Amino acid sequence: MVIHDVIVIGAGLAGMRAAVELAEAGLDVAIVTKVHPIRSHSVAAQGGINAAMNKADSWKDHMYDTAKGSDFLGDQDAIEVLCKEAPENIKELERMGAIFNRDDKGNIAQRAFGGAGYARTCYLADRTGHSMLHIIFEQVIARGICRYNEWHVVEVIVEDGVARGVIAIELLTGKLHRLHAKAVLLATGGYGRVFSASTNALSSTGDGMSLALRAGAPLMDMEFVQFHPTTLKRTGILMTEGARGEGGYLINANGDRFMHKYAPNKLELASRDVVSRAEQEEIDAGFGDDGCVFLDLRHLGEKKISEKLPQIRDLAIKFEGVDPVKDPIPVKPGAHYSMGGIMTDIDGKTPIKGLFAAGESACLSVHGANRLGGNSLLEAVVFGRRVGRGVAKFAKTAKLYPFPEDALKNAAHGIALLMNREVGESASKIVDGVRKAMQKHCGIYRDKKSLEEGLAKVRQLAAKLDEIALVDTGDIFNTEMINVLELGHIVEISEAMLLGALNREESRGSHSRSDFPTRDDENWLKHTLVYLEDGKFRVDYKGVSITRFQPEERKY
Ligand SMILES: Cc1cc2nc3c(=O)[nH]c(=O)nc-3n(C[C@H](O)[C@H](O)[C@H](O)COP(=O)(O)OP(=O)(O)OC[C@H]3O[C@@H](n4cnc5c(N)ncnc54)[C@H](O)[C@@H]3O)c2cc1C
């Protein structure tokens, strides 16, 4: 057994930013991550990070745009922290060495992003996440922070309402380990891979959320998942919103721009839920081409495309066979971001003592029913730092409670059952079924009948989990076994999402019910909470923090 003061699960931007604060506070912190730190999904972030850096802009305007973008479901106390602390966090990253594009005067350049009243997205071409994650990783290395790379956490250990540590599998050997600590911080990213078409890394399977749920913590607003308007036709790879921020258009199969019909003021730069629905309506009305519309960058010219959007060009050529300098790129909406997550307060605390969450896996909630582009890297950094400081304060005075005797034995038993089953169901077939069901029944448009069908399908597939047999029964790098563990999370997350979506009889942000097409503040201005108790889901609700901006009709 290893012992640390604090264990951070996840080496994305949120986890590593928090770990740096914990080390600065003089604590013994360790990071556990199932992929190498710089393969965390944060590295794939393209378009940029928001902050009101310019005198003509203000954190209050940023806050208003974020609250409006969230369709007024975001908690405004948390949004205020996000927007107020944004500029100092960017400057801090800059001092650490993060590279940003510059304007003529040498200041950090900012581009326009969807749903924003001001061009406030700082960026490095279309590789912003890459720049930021590498810089934070350097800070982790510089402080000698202990890392368990390619260790997959299988259980968060909670006894008598207190987190005691985790159990993880070391991928290289297949060995199970106990990691004992005073506090556990979950920073495990999103659940985009619950869907078959997603921009997310294969590792974004919602593990931390489902581990927290099993440990007794509630998940919040899981029905809200963002569909990004521009993902490649064949692979679902992201084409950043920065492409529209730089002046790219959307056109239908007839070559006509269509956003004026759906968002007459903001056009292509309306918020993502609005643009995704507009595309789907064009496609459904017969103006699409084989389920797609097109992102047209041709008028930007080769120089600008190569300078500002080099990765977009490269990805479009390699994965779609289309050079954006010469041809429009076929795109469709794809699952991109998880607004829902582990319910926490503004300091990242869950209701379980010693268990915290930050980044995309947490739900504070700053994004409410729809996230604005550029606000998520920001959340990872601002709340990574803030929650890191909060956990440090907690861990300095907290006691190390004993690690339950039988925890390791129980975890080993569950894995042995899976490894020793000689005949049974194929995990890949089950995961495929769940993803297809979620895509079909819990996508951009939803209704009662379809959601009920989706729930029945997912439950049917979930019943087969205990019958899975593996082809690979070896110990070393058994990724098939890991995929089965992830499937367990995917199934739980899917059920929580479907339940939240089925109960929420209104349309708000990314959640569009064709049978309840309008927002209903009287009955639904509240967060959905999902608990798992004795193997059964229970749904509850919680009020929204509204401080500065009263809900109003949302128009772009
Ligand atoms: C293609 C793409 C482009 C994006 N572009 C932007 C953008 O331009 N601007 C913006 O604001 N946002 C963007 N986002 C969103 C943003 O990048 C993410 O929300 C953010 O980076 C998430 O950071 P994180 O630290 O919370 O999680 P991640 O970076 O996803 O890291 C999760 C970590 O958890 C670990 N982990 C998970 N499960 C386990 C387990 N069971 N055991 C051990 N470790 C585990 C993983 O190994 C990983 O280290 C983009 C997202 C995508 C997918």
Coordinates of C-alpha atoms and ligand atoms in Angstrom, one line a residue:
M1 CA 0.0 0.0 0.0
V2 CA 1.2 3.5 -0.8
I3 CA 0.3 6.5 1.3
H4 CA 0.1 10.2 0.2
D5 CA -1.7 13.2 1.7
V6 CA -3.7 13.7 -1.4
I7 CA -4.4 11.6 -4.5
V8 CA -5.4 13.4 -7.7
I9 CA -7.1 11.1 -10.3
G10 CA -6.5 12.5 -13.7
A11 CA -3.6 14.3 -15.4
G12 CA -5.6 16.6 -17.6
L13 CA -5.4 20.4 -17.2
A14 CA -7.6 20.3 -14.1
G15 CA -5.9 17.5 -12.3
M16 CA -2.3 18.7 -12.9
R17 CA -3.2 22.4 -12.2
A18 CA -4.6 21.3 -8.8
A19 CA -1.6 19.1 -8.1
V20 CA 0.7 22.0 -8.6
E21 CA -1.2 24.0 -5.9
L22 CA -1.1 21.0 -3.6
A23 CA 2.6 20.7 -4.0
E24 CA 3.1 24.4 -3.5
A25 CA 1.2 24.1 -0.2
G26 CA 3.9 21.6 0.9
L27 CA 1.7 18.5 0.7
D28 CA 2.6 15.0 -0.5
V29 CA 0.5 14.7 -3.6
A30 CA 0.3 12.0 -6.2
I31 CA -1.4 11.9 -9.6
V32 CA -2.9 8.7 -10.9
T33 CA -3.8 8.6 -14.6
K34 CA -4.9 5.9 -16.9
V35 CA -3.2 7.5 -19.9
H36 CA 0.2 9.3 -20.0
P37 CA -0.4 12.9 -18.8
I38 CA 0.1 14.5 -22.1
R39 CA -2.3 12.1 -23.8
S40 CA -5.1 13.4 -21.6
H41 CA -8.0 14.9 -23.7
S42 CA -7.1 18.4 -22.7
V43 CA -4.2 18.2 -25.2
A44 CA -6.7 18.0 -28.1
A45 CA -8.4 21.4 -27.2
Q46 CA -8.1 23.6 -30.3
G47 CA -9.9 26.9 -30.4
G48 CA -8.9 28.7 -27.2
I49 CA -9.6 30.0 -23.7
N50 CA -11.8 32.9 -22.7
A51 CA -10.9 35.9 -20.5
A52 CA -11.9 39.5 -20.4
M53 CA -8.4 40.9 -20.9
N54 CA -9.2 44.0 -22.9
K55 CA -10.3 47.3 -21.3
A56 CA -13.3 47.5 -23.6
D57 CA -14.5 44.1 -22.2
S58 CA -15.3 43.2 -18.6
W59 CA -15.7 40.1 -16.4
K60 CA -19.4 41.1 -15.9
D61 CA -20.0 40.9 -19.7
H62 CA -18.2 37.6 -19.8
M63 CA -20.4 36.5 -16.9
Y64 CA -23.6 37.6 -18.6
D65 CA -22.7 35.8 -21.8
T66 CA -21.9 32.6 -19.8
A67 CA -25.2 32.8 -17.8
K68 CA -27.1 33.4 -21.0
G69 CA -25.2 30.7 -22.8
S70 CA -26.1 28.3 -20.0
D71 CA -29.8 29.1 -20.6
F72 CA -29.8 30.4 -17.1
L73 CA -29.2 27.0 -15.5
G74 CA -25.6 27.8 -14.6
D75 CA -24.9 28.7 -11.0
Q76 CA -24.1 32.4 -11.0
D77 CA -21.9 32.4 -7.9
A78 CA -19.6 29.9 -9.7
I79 CA -19.8 31.7 -13.0
E80 CA -18.7 34.9 -11.2
V81 CA -15.5 33.2 -9.9
L82 CA -14.8 31.8 -13.4
C83 CA -15.0 35.1 -15.1
K84 CA -13.4 37.3 -12.4
E85 CA -10.4 35.1 -12.0
A86 CA -10.0 34.4 -15.8
P87 CA -7.5 37.2 -16.7
E88 CA -5.1 36.5 -13.8
N89 CA -5.1 32.8 -14.6
I90 CA -4.2 33.5 -18.2
K91 CA -1.3 35.8 -17.1
E92 CA -0.2 33.1 -14.7
L93 CA -0.1 30.6 -17.6
E94 CA 1.8 33.1 -19.7
R95 CA 4.4 33.5 -17.0
M96 CA 4.8 29.7 -16.8
G97 CA 5.7 29.8 -20.5
A98 CA 2.4 29.1 -22.3
I99 CA 2.6 30.4 -25.9
F100 CA -0.3 32.5 -27.2
N101 CA -0.8 34.2 -30.6
R102 CA -0.1 38.0 -30.3
D103 CA -1.7 41.0 -31.8
D104 CA 0.2 43.9 -33.5
K105 CA 1.0 45.5 -30.2
G106 CA 2.4 42.2 -28.8
N107 CA -0.5 41.6 -26.5
I108 CA -2.2 38.2 -26.3
A109 CA -4.5 38.1 -29.4
Q110 CA -8.2 37.2 -28.9
R111 CA -10.6 35.7 -31.4
A112 CA -14.4 35.7 -31.6
F113 CA -16.2 32.6 -30.3
G114 CA -19.9 31.5 -30.3
G115 CA -22.3 33.2 -27.9
A116 CA -19.8 35.8 -26.8
G117 CA -20.5 39.6 -27.0
Y118 CA -16.8 40.3 -27.4
A119 CA -13.8 38.7 -29.1
R120 CA -12.3 37.3 -25.8
T121 CA -10.9 33.9 -26.7
C122 CA -7.1 33.7 -26.2
Y123 CA -5.5 31.1 -28.4
L124 CA -2.4 29.4 -29.9
A125 CA -3.4 28.8 -33.6
D126 CA -5.7 25.8 -33.3
R127 CA -3.6 24.0 -30.7
T128 CA -4.4 25.8 -27.5
G129 CA -4.8 22.8 -25.3
H130 CA -1.5 21.4 -26.5
S131 CA 0.3 24.5 -25.4
M132 CA -1.4 24.6 -22.0
L133 CA -1.2 21.0 -21.1
H134 CA 2.5 20.7 -21.8
I135 CA 3.2 23.8 -19.8
I136 CA 1.3 22.5 -16.7
F137 CA 3.1 19.1 -17.1
E138 CA 6.4 21.0 -17.0
Q139 CA 5.3 22.5 -13.7
V140 CA 4.4 19.1 -12.4
I141 CA 7.8 17.7 -13.4
A142 CA 9.6 20.8 -11.9
R143 CA 8.1 20.1 -8.5
G144 CA 8.9 16.4 -8.7
I145 CA 5.2 15.5 -8.1
C146 CA 4.7 11.7 -7.9
R147 CA 2.9 10.2 -10.8
Y148 CA 1.4 6.8 -11.4
N149 CA 1.1 6.8 -15.2
E150 CA -1.1 4.2 -16.9
W151 CA -2.7 3.2 -13.6
H152 CA -6.4 2.8 -14.0
V153 CA -8.5 3.6 -10.9
V154 CA -11.2 0.9 -10.4
E155 CA -12.7 2.1 -7.1
V156 CA -12.9 5.1 -4.8
I157 CA -12.9 3.8 -1.3
V158 CA -15.4 5.4 1.0
E159 CA -16.4 4.1 4.5
D160 CA -18.7 5.8 7.0
G161 CA -19.0 8.8 4.7
V162 CA -15.3 9.5 4.5
A163 CA -13.0 9.0 1.4
R164 CA -10.0 6.8 2.3
G165 CA -8.2 6.5 -1.0
V166 CA -8.5 4.4 -4.2
I167 CA -7.7 1.0 -5.7
A168 CA -6.0 1.1 -9.1
I169 CA -4.7 -1.5 -11.7
E170 CA -1.2 -1.0 -12.9
L171 CA -1.6 -1.6 -16.6
L172 CA 2.0 -2.8 -17.2
T173 CA 1.7 -5.7 -14.7
G174 CA -2.1 -6.1 -14.1
K175 CA -1.4 -5.8 -10.4
L176 CA -4.0 -4.1 -8.1
H177 CA -2.7 -1.5 -5.7
R178 CA -4.1 0.4 -2.7
L179 CA -3.5 4.1 -2.6
H180 CA -4.3 5.5 0.8
A181 CA -4.9 9.3 1.4
K182 CA -6.6 11.9 3.5
A183 CA -8.3 13.4 0.4
V184 CA -9.1 12.2 -3.2
L185 CA -9.6 14.7 -6.0
L186 CA -11.4 13.4 -9.1
A187 CA -10.4 15.2 -12.3
T188 CA -11.2 12.5 -14.8
G189 CA -12.7 14.4 -17.7
G190 CA -16.0 13.9 -19.6
Y191 CA -18.3 11.2 -21.0
G192 CA -18.3 12.0 -24.7
R193 CA -17.6 8.3 -25.5
V194 CA -21.1 7.4 -24.3
F195 CA -22.0 8.2 -27.9
S196 CA -20.9 6.6 -31.1
A197 CA -20.1 9.9 -32.8
S198 CA -17.8 12.0 -30.5
T199 CA -14.9 14.4 -30.7
N200 CA -13.6 13.0 -27.5
A201 CA -10.5 10.8 -26.8
L202 CA -11.3 7.1 -26.5
S203 CA -10.5 7.5 -22.8
S204 CA -13.4 10.0 -22.1
T205 CA -15.7 7.4 -20.7
G206 CA -16.9 9.2 -17.6
D207 CA -15.0 6.9 -15.1
G208 CA -14.7 9.4 -12.3
M209 CA -18.4 10.3 -12.3
S210 CA -19.5 6.7 -12.2
L211 CA -16.9 5.9 -9.4
A212 CA -18.2 8.9 -7.4
L213 CA -21.8 7.7 -8.0
R214 CA -21.0 4.2 -6.7
A215 CA -19.3 5.7 -3.7
G216 CA -22.5 7.6 -2.8
A217 CA -22.0 11.0 -4.4
P218 CA -24.8 12.5 -6.6
L219 CA -24.3 13.4 -10.3
M220 CA -25.8 16.6 -11.5
D221 CA -27.4 17.7 -14.8
M222 CA -26.3 14.6 -16.7
E223 CA -28.9 15.1 -19.4
F224 CA -27.0 18.1 -20.8
V225 CA -24.4 17.1 -23.3
Q226 CA -23.1 19.4 -25.9
F227 CA -23.2 18.6 -29.6
H228 CA -20.6 20.5 -31.4
P229 CA -21.8 21.8 -34.8
T230 CA -18.6 21.1 -36.8
T231 CA -17.2 17.6 -36.5
L232 CA -15.9 15.7 -39.6
K233 CA -18.4 13.5 -41.5
R234 CA -16.5 10.2 -41.3
T235 CA -14.7 10.3 -38.0
G236 CA -16.4 12.9 -35.8
I237 CA -13.0 14.7 -35.4
L238 CA -13.5 18.3 -34.3
M239 CA -13.2 21.3 -36.6
T240 CA -12.8 24.1 -34.0
E241 CA -15.3 26.9 -33.5
G242 CA -12.2 29.1 -34.1
A243 CA -12.7 28.3 -37.8
R244 CA -16.0 30.2 -37.7
G245 CA -14.4 32.8 -35.3
E246 CA -11.9 33.5 -38.0
G247 CA -14.7 34.1 -40.5
G248 CA -15.7 30.6 -41.8
Y249 CA -19.3 30.0 -42.9
L250 CA -21.8 27.2 -42.8
I251 CA -23.4 26.3 -46.1
N252 CA -26.0 23.6 -47.1
A253 CA -25.8 21.2 -50.0
N254 CA -27.1 24.0 -52.3
G255 CA -24.2 26.2 -51.4
D256 CA -26.5 28.6 -49.4
R257 CA -25.7 30.1 -46.0
F258 CA -28.5 29.3 -43.7
M259 CA -27.8 30.6 -40.2
H260 CA -29.7 33.9 -40.9
K261 CA -32.9 31.8 -40.6
Y262 CA -32.0 30.5 -37.1
A263 CA -29.8 33.2 -35.5
P264 CA -30.2 36.5 -37.5
N265 CA -27.8 38.5 -35.3
K266 CA -25.0 36.1 -34.4
L267 CA -25.3 33.8 -37.4
E268 CA -22.5 31.1 -37.3
L269 CA -21.4 32.5 -34.0
A270 CA -24.6 31.8 -32.1
S271 CA -24.1 29.4 -29.2
R272 CA -23.4 25.8 -30.1
D273 CA -26.8 24.3 -29.2
V274 CA -28.5 26.8 -31.5
V275 CA -26.1 26.1 -34.4
S276 CA -26.2 22.3 -34.0
R277 CA -30.0 22.4 -34.1
A278 CA -30.0 24.7 -37.1
E279 CA -27.8 22.2 -39.0
Q280 CA -30.0 19.3 -38.0
E281 CA -33.1 21.2 -39.3
E282 CA -31.4 21.9 -42.6
I283 CA -30.4 18.2 -42.9
D284 CA -33.9 17.0 -41.9
A285 CA -35.5 19.5 -44.4
G286 CA -33.5 17.8 -47.2
F287 CA -30.8 20.5 -47.6
G288 CA -28.0 18.4 -46.3
D289 CA -25.7 16.1 -48.2
D290 CA -25.6 12.5 -46.9
G291 CA -26.3 13.7 -43.3
C292 CA -23.9 16.7 -43.5
V293 CA -23.7 20.4 -44.1
F294 CA -20.4 22.2 -45.0
L295 CA -17.9 24.4 -43.3
D296 CA -16.6 26.8 -45.9
L297 CA -13.2 28.4 -45.3
R298 CA -12.2 29.0 -48.9
H299 CA -12.7 32.8 -48.8
L300 CA -10.2 33.0 -45.9
G301 CA -7.4 32.2 -48.3
E302 CA -4.4 29.8 -47.9
K303 CA -2.3 32.2 -45.9
K304 CA -4.8 32.8 -43.1
I305 CA -5.9 29.1 -43.0
S306 CA -2.3 28.0 -42.7
E307 CA -1.4 30.5 -40.1
K308 CA -4.5 30.4 -37.9
L309 CA -6.0 27.0 -38.5
P310 CA -3.1 24.7 -39.6
Q311 CA -4.3 21.7 -37.7
I312 CA -7.8 22.0 -39.1
R313 CA -6.4 22.0 -42.6
D314 CA -4.2 19.0 -41.8
L315 CA -7.0 17.0 -40.2
A316 CA -9.5 17.8 -43.0
I317 CA -7.0 16.6 -45.6
K318 CA -5.9 13.5 -43.7
F319 CA -9.2 12.3 -42.4
E320 CA -11.7 13.6 -44.9
G321 CA -9.6 13.9 -48.1
V322 CA -10.7 17.6 -48.4
D323 CA -8.4 20.6 -48.5
P324 CA -10.3 23.5 -47.0
V325 CA -8.3 26.0 -49.1
K326 CA -10.1 24.5 -52.2
D327 CA -13.3 22.8 -51.0
P328 CA -15.9 23.1 -48.2
I329 CA -15.5 20.5 -45.4
P330 CA -18.5 18.1 -44.8
V331 CA -19.5 18.4 -41.2
K332 CA -22.2 17.3 -38.8
P333 CA -23.0 17.8 -35.1
G334 CA -21.2 15.4 -32.8
A335 CA -21.1 14.8 -29.0
H336 CA -18.4 17.0 -27.6
Y337 CA -18.7 18.2 -24.0
S338 CA -20.3 16.9 -20.8
M339 CA -22.1 19.7 -19.0
G340 CA -23.2 17.3 -16.3
G341 CA -20.9 15.7 -13.7
I342 CA -20.1 15.1 -10.1
M343 CA -22.1 17.6 -8.0
T344 CA -19.8 19.9 -6.1
D345 CA -19.9 23.2 -4.3
I346 CA -17.9 26.2 -5.5
D347 CA -14.8 24.8 -3.8
G348 CA -15.1 21.4 -5.5
K349 CA -16.4 19.6 -2.4
T350 CA -18.8 16.7 -2.9
P351 CA -21.1 15.6 0.0
I352 CA -18.6 12.9 0.9
K353 CA -15.9 14.1 3.3
G354 CA -12.5 14.2 1.7
L355 CA -13.8 13.6 -1.9
F356 CA -13.5 16.5 -4.3
A357 CA -13.9 17.0 -8.0
A358 CA -12.7 19.5 -10.6
G359 CA -12.6 20.1 -14.4
E360 CA -15.0 18.5 -16.8
S361 CA -15.8 15.6 -14.4
A362 CA -17.3 18.1 -11.9
C363 CA -20.5 20.0 -12.1
L364 CA -20.3 23.3 -10.1
S365 CA -22.2 24.4 -12.4
V366 CA -20.6 27.0 -14.6
H367 CA -22.0 25.8 -17.9
G368 CA -25.6 25.0 -16.9
A369 CA -27.5 23.7 -19.9
N370 CA -25.0 24.7 -22.6
R371 CA -21.3 25.6 -22.4
L372 CA -19.8 28.4 -24.3
G373 CA -16.7 27.5 -26.4
G374 CA -13.5 28.6 -24.6
N375 CA -15.0 28.3 -21.1
S376 CA -14.0 24.8 -20.4
L377 CA -10.2 25.1 -20.6
L378 CA -10.9 28.1 -18.4
E379 CA -12.9 26.1 -15.9
A380 CA -10.2 23.4 -15.8
V381 CA -7.5 26.1 -15.0
V382 CA -9.5 28.4 -12.7
F383 CA -11.2 25.6 -10.7
G384 CA -8.1 23.3 -10.9
R385 CA -6.3 26.0 -9.0
R386 CA -9.1 27.0 -6.7
V387 CA -10.0 23.4 -5.8
G388 CA -6.4 22.5 -5.4
R389 CA -6.0 25.2 -2.8
G390 CA -9.2 24.1 -1.0
V391 CA -8.1 20.5 -0.9
A392 CA -4.7 21.6 0.5
K393 CA -6.5 23.5 3.3
F394 CA -8.6 20.5 4.1
A395 CA -5.7 18.0 4.0
K396 CA -3.5 20.0 6.2
T397 CA -5.7 19.4 9.2
A398 CA -7.5 16.2 8.1
K399 CA -6.9 12.8 9.7
L400 CA -5.8 9.8 7.8
Y401 CA -8.7 7.3 8.4
P402 CA -7.9 3.6 8.1
F403 CA -8.1 1.9 4.7
P404 CA -10.8 -0.8 4.9
E405 CA -9.2 -4.3 5.3
D406 CA -11.2 -6.1 2.7
A407 CA -11.3 -3.5 0.0
L408 CA -8.5 -4.9 -2.0
K409 CA -9.8 -8.5 -1.7
N410 CA -13.3 -7.4 -2.9
A411 CA -11.9 -5.5 -5.9
A412 CA -9.6 -8.5 -6.8
H413 CA -12.6 -10.9 -6.6
G414 CA -14.6 -8.8 -9.1
I415 CA -11.8 -8.7 -11.6
A416 CA -11.0 -12.5 -11.2
L417 CA -14.6 -13.3 -12.0
L418 CA -14.3 -11.4 -15.2
M419 CA -10.9 -12.9 -16.1
N420 CA -11.9 -16.5 -15.4
R421 CA -15.2 -16.6 -17.3
E422 CA -14.5 -18.8 -20.2
V423 CA -17.6 -18.3 -22.4
G424 CA -20.0 -15.4 -22.5
E425 CA -21.0 -12.1 -24.1
S426 CA -18.7 -10.0 -26.2
A427 CA -18.0 -6.6 -24.6
S428 CA -17.5 -4.8 -27.9
K429 CA -21.0 -5.8 -29.1
I430 CA -22.5 -4.4 -25.9
V431 CA -20.6 -1.2 -26.0
D432 CA -21.6 -0.7 -29.6
G433 CA -25.2 -1.3 -28.7
V434 CA -25.2 1.2 -25.9
R435 CA -23.5 3.9 -28.0
K436 CA -25.9 3.4 -30.9
A437 CA -28.9 3.5 -28.5
M438 CA -27.6 6.8 -26.9
Q439 CA -27.0 8.3 -30.4
K440 CA -30.4 7.4 -31.5
H441 CA -32.5 8.1 -28.4
C442 CA -30.6 10.7 -26.4
G443 CA -29.2 12.9 -29.2
I444 CA -29.9 16.5 -30.3
Y445 CA -33.7 16.0 -30.3
R446 CA -35.4 13.9 -27.7
D447 CA -39.0 12.9 -26.9
K448 CA -40.6 10.7 -24.3
K449 CA -41.2 7.7 -26.4
S450 CA -37.7 7.6 -27.8
L451 CA -36.1 8.2 -24.5
E452 CA -38.1 5.3 -22.9
E453 CA -37.0 3.0 -25.7
G454 CA -33.4 4.1 -25.2
L455 CA -33.6 3.4 -21.5
A456 CA -35.1 -0.1 -22.1
K457 CA -32.3 -0.9 -24.6
V458 CA -29.6 0.3 -22.2
R459 CA -31.0 -1.6 -19.3
Q460 CA -31.2 -4.7 -21.4
L461 CA -27.6 -4.4 -22.4
A462 CA -26.5 -3.5 -18.9
A463 CA -28.0 -6.9 -17.7
K464 CA -25.4 -8.6 -19.8
L465 CA -22.4 -7.0 -18.1
D466 CA -22.0 -9.9 -15.7
E467 CA -21.8 -12.4 -18.5
I468 CA -18.9 -10.9 -20.4
A469 CA -16.0 -13.2 -21.3
L470 CA -12.6 -11.9 -22.4
V471 CA -10.5 -13.1 -25.3
D472 CA -7.3 -11.7 -23.6
T473 CA -6.8 -13.1 -20.1
G474 CA -3.2 -12.0 -19.7
D475 CA -1.9 -9.6 -17.1
I476 CA 0.3 -7.3 -19.1
F477 CA -1.5 -4.3 -20.7
N478 CA -4.8 -6.0 -20.8
T479 CA -6.7 -3.2 -22.6
E480 CA -9.6 -5.6 -23.3
M481 CA -10.2 -5.9 -19.5
I482 CA -9.9 -2.1 -19.1
N483 CA -12.5 -1.6 -21.9
V484 CA -14.9 -3.8 -19.9
L485 CA -14.4 -1.6 -16.8
E486 CA -15.0 1.5 -18.9
L487 CA -18.1 -0.1 -20.3
G488 CA -19.5 -0.4 -16.8
H489 CA -19.1 3.3 -16.5
I490 CA -20.6 4.0 -19.9
V491 CA -23.7 2.1 -19.0
E492 CA -24.2 3.8 -15.7
I493 CA -23.7 7.3 -17.2
S494 CA -26.1 6.5 -20.0
E495 CA -28.8 5.4 -17.6
A496 CA -28.3 8.6 -15.5
M497 CA -28.5 10.7 -18.7
L498 CA -31.6 9.0 -20.0
L499 CA -33.4 9.4 -16.6
G500 CA -32.5 13.1 -16.3
A501 CA -33.6 13.7 -19.9
L502 CA -36.9 11.7 -19.6
N503 CA -37.9 13.6 -16.4
R504 CA -37.0 17.1 -17.7
E505 CA -40.2 18.0 -19.6
E506 CA -38.9 21.2 -21.2
S507 CA -36.3 22.4 -23.7
R508 CA -33.3 24.2 -22.3
G509 CA -29.9 24.7 -23.8
S510 CA -28.6 21.4 -25.3
H511 CA -31.7 19.5 -24.1
S512 CA -34.3 19.8 -26.8
R513 CA -37.5 17.8 -26.2
S514 CA -39.7 17.9 -29.3
D515 CA -42.7 17.1 -27.1
F516 CA -41.9 20.0 -24.8
P517 CA -40.4 22.6 -27.1
T518 CA -40.1 25.6 -24.8
R519 CA -38.2 26.5 -21.7
D520 CA -40.3 26.2 -18.5
D521 CA -38.7 28.3 -15.7
E522 CA -41.7 27.9 -13.5
N523 CA -41.2 24.1 -13.1
W524 CA -37.7 23.4 -14.4
L525 CA -35.3 26.1 -13.4
K526 CA -33.5 23.5 -11.2
H527 CA -30.6 21.1 -11.4
T528 CA -31.2 17.3 -11.8
L529 CA -29.5 15.2 -9.2
V530 CA -29.0 11.4 -9.7
Y531 CA -28.1 9.0 -6.9
L532 CA -27.3 5.3 -7.0
E533 CA -28.7 3.6 -4.0
D534 CA -28.7 -0.2 -3.5
G535 CA -28.1 -0.7 -7.2
K536 CA -31.1 1.6 -8.1
F537 CA -31.1 5.2 -9.5
R538 CA -33.0 7.9 -7.6
V539 CA -33.6 11.3 -9.1
D540 CA -33.9 14.5 -7.1
Y541 CA -33.6 18.3 -7.8
K542 CA -31.7 21.3 -6.5
G543 CA -32.2 25.1 -6.9
V544 CA -30.0 27.3 -9.1
S545 CA -27.9 30.2 -7.8
I546 CA -29.1 33.4 -9.5
T547 CA -27.3 36.5 -8.3
R548 CA -26.8 39.2 -11.0
F549 CA -28.8 38.1 -14.1
Q550 CA -32.5 37.1 -14.0
P551 CA -33.5 34.6 -16.6
E552 CA -34.7 36.1 -19.9
E553 CA -35.6 34.8 -23.3
R554 CA -32.4 33.7 -25.1
K555 CA -32.0 35.1 -28.6
Y556 CA -28.9 35.3 -30.8
Ligands
LIG1 C1 -11.4 18.0 -29.5 C2 -11.7 18.9 -28.3 C3 -11.4 20.2 -28.4 C4 -11.7 21.1 -27.4 N1 -11.4 22.4 -27.5 C5 -11.6 23.3 -26.5 C6 -11.3 24.6 -26.6 O1 -10.7 25.1 -27.6 N2 -11.6 25.4 -25.5 C7 -12.1 25.0 -24.4 O2 -12.4 25.8 -23.5 N3 -12.4 23.7 -24.3 C8 -12.2 22.8 -25.3 N4 -12.5 21.5 -25.1 C9 -12.9 21.0 -23.8 C10 -11.7 20.9 -22.9 O3 -10.6 20.5 -23.6 C11 -12.0 19.9 -21.8 O4 -13.2 20.1 -21.2 C12 -10.9 20.0 -20.7 O5 -9.6 20.0 -21.3 C13 -11.0 18.8 -19.7 O6 -9.9 18.8 -18.8 P1 -9.9 17.8 -17.6 O7 -8.6 18.1 -16.9 O8 -11.2 18.0 -16.8 O9 -10.0 16.4 -18.2 P2 -9.1 15.6 -19.3 O10 -8.1 16.4 -20.0 O11 -10.1 14.8 -20.1 O12 -8.3 14.5 -18.4 C14 -8.9 13.4 -17.8 C15 -7.8 12.7 -17.1 O13 -8.4 11.7 -16.2 C16 -7.7 10.5 -16.3 N5 -8.6 9.4 -16.0 C17 -9.9 9.2 -16.4 N6 -10.4 8.0 -15.9 C18 -9.4 7.5 -15.1 C19 -9.4 6.3 -14.4 N7 -10.4 5.4 -14.3 N8 -8.2 6.0 -13.7 C20 -7.1 6.9 -13.8 N9 -7.2 8.0 -14.5 C21 -8.3 8.3 -15.2 C22 -7.2 10.4 -17.7 O14 -6.1 9.6 -17.8 C23 -6.8 11.9 -17.9 O15 -5.5 12.2 -17.5 C24 -12.2 20.6 -26.2 C25 -12.5 19.2 -26.1 C26 -12.3 18.4 -27.1 C27 -12.7 17.0 -27.0

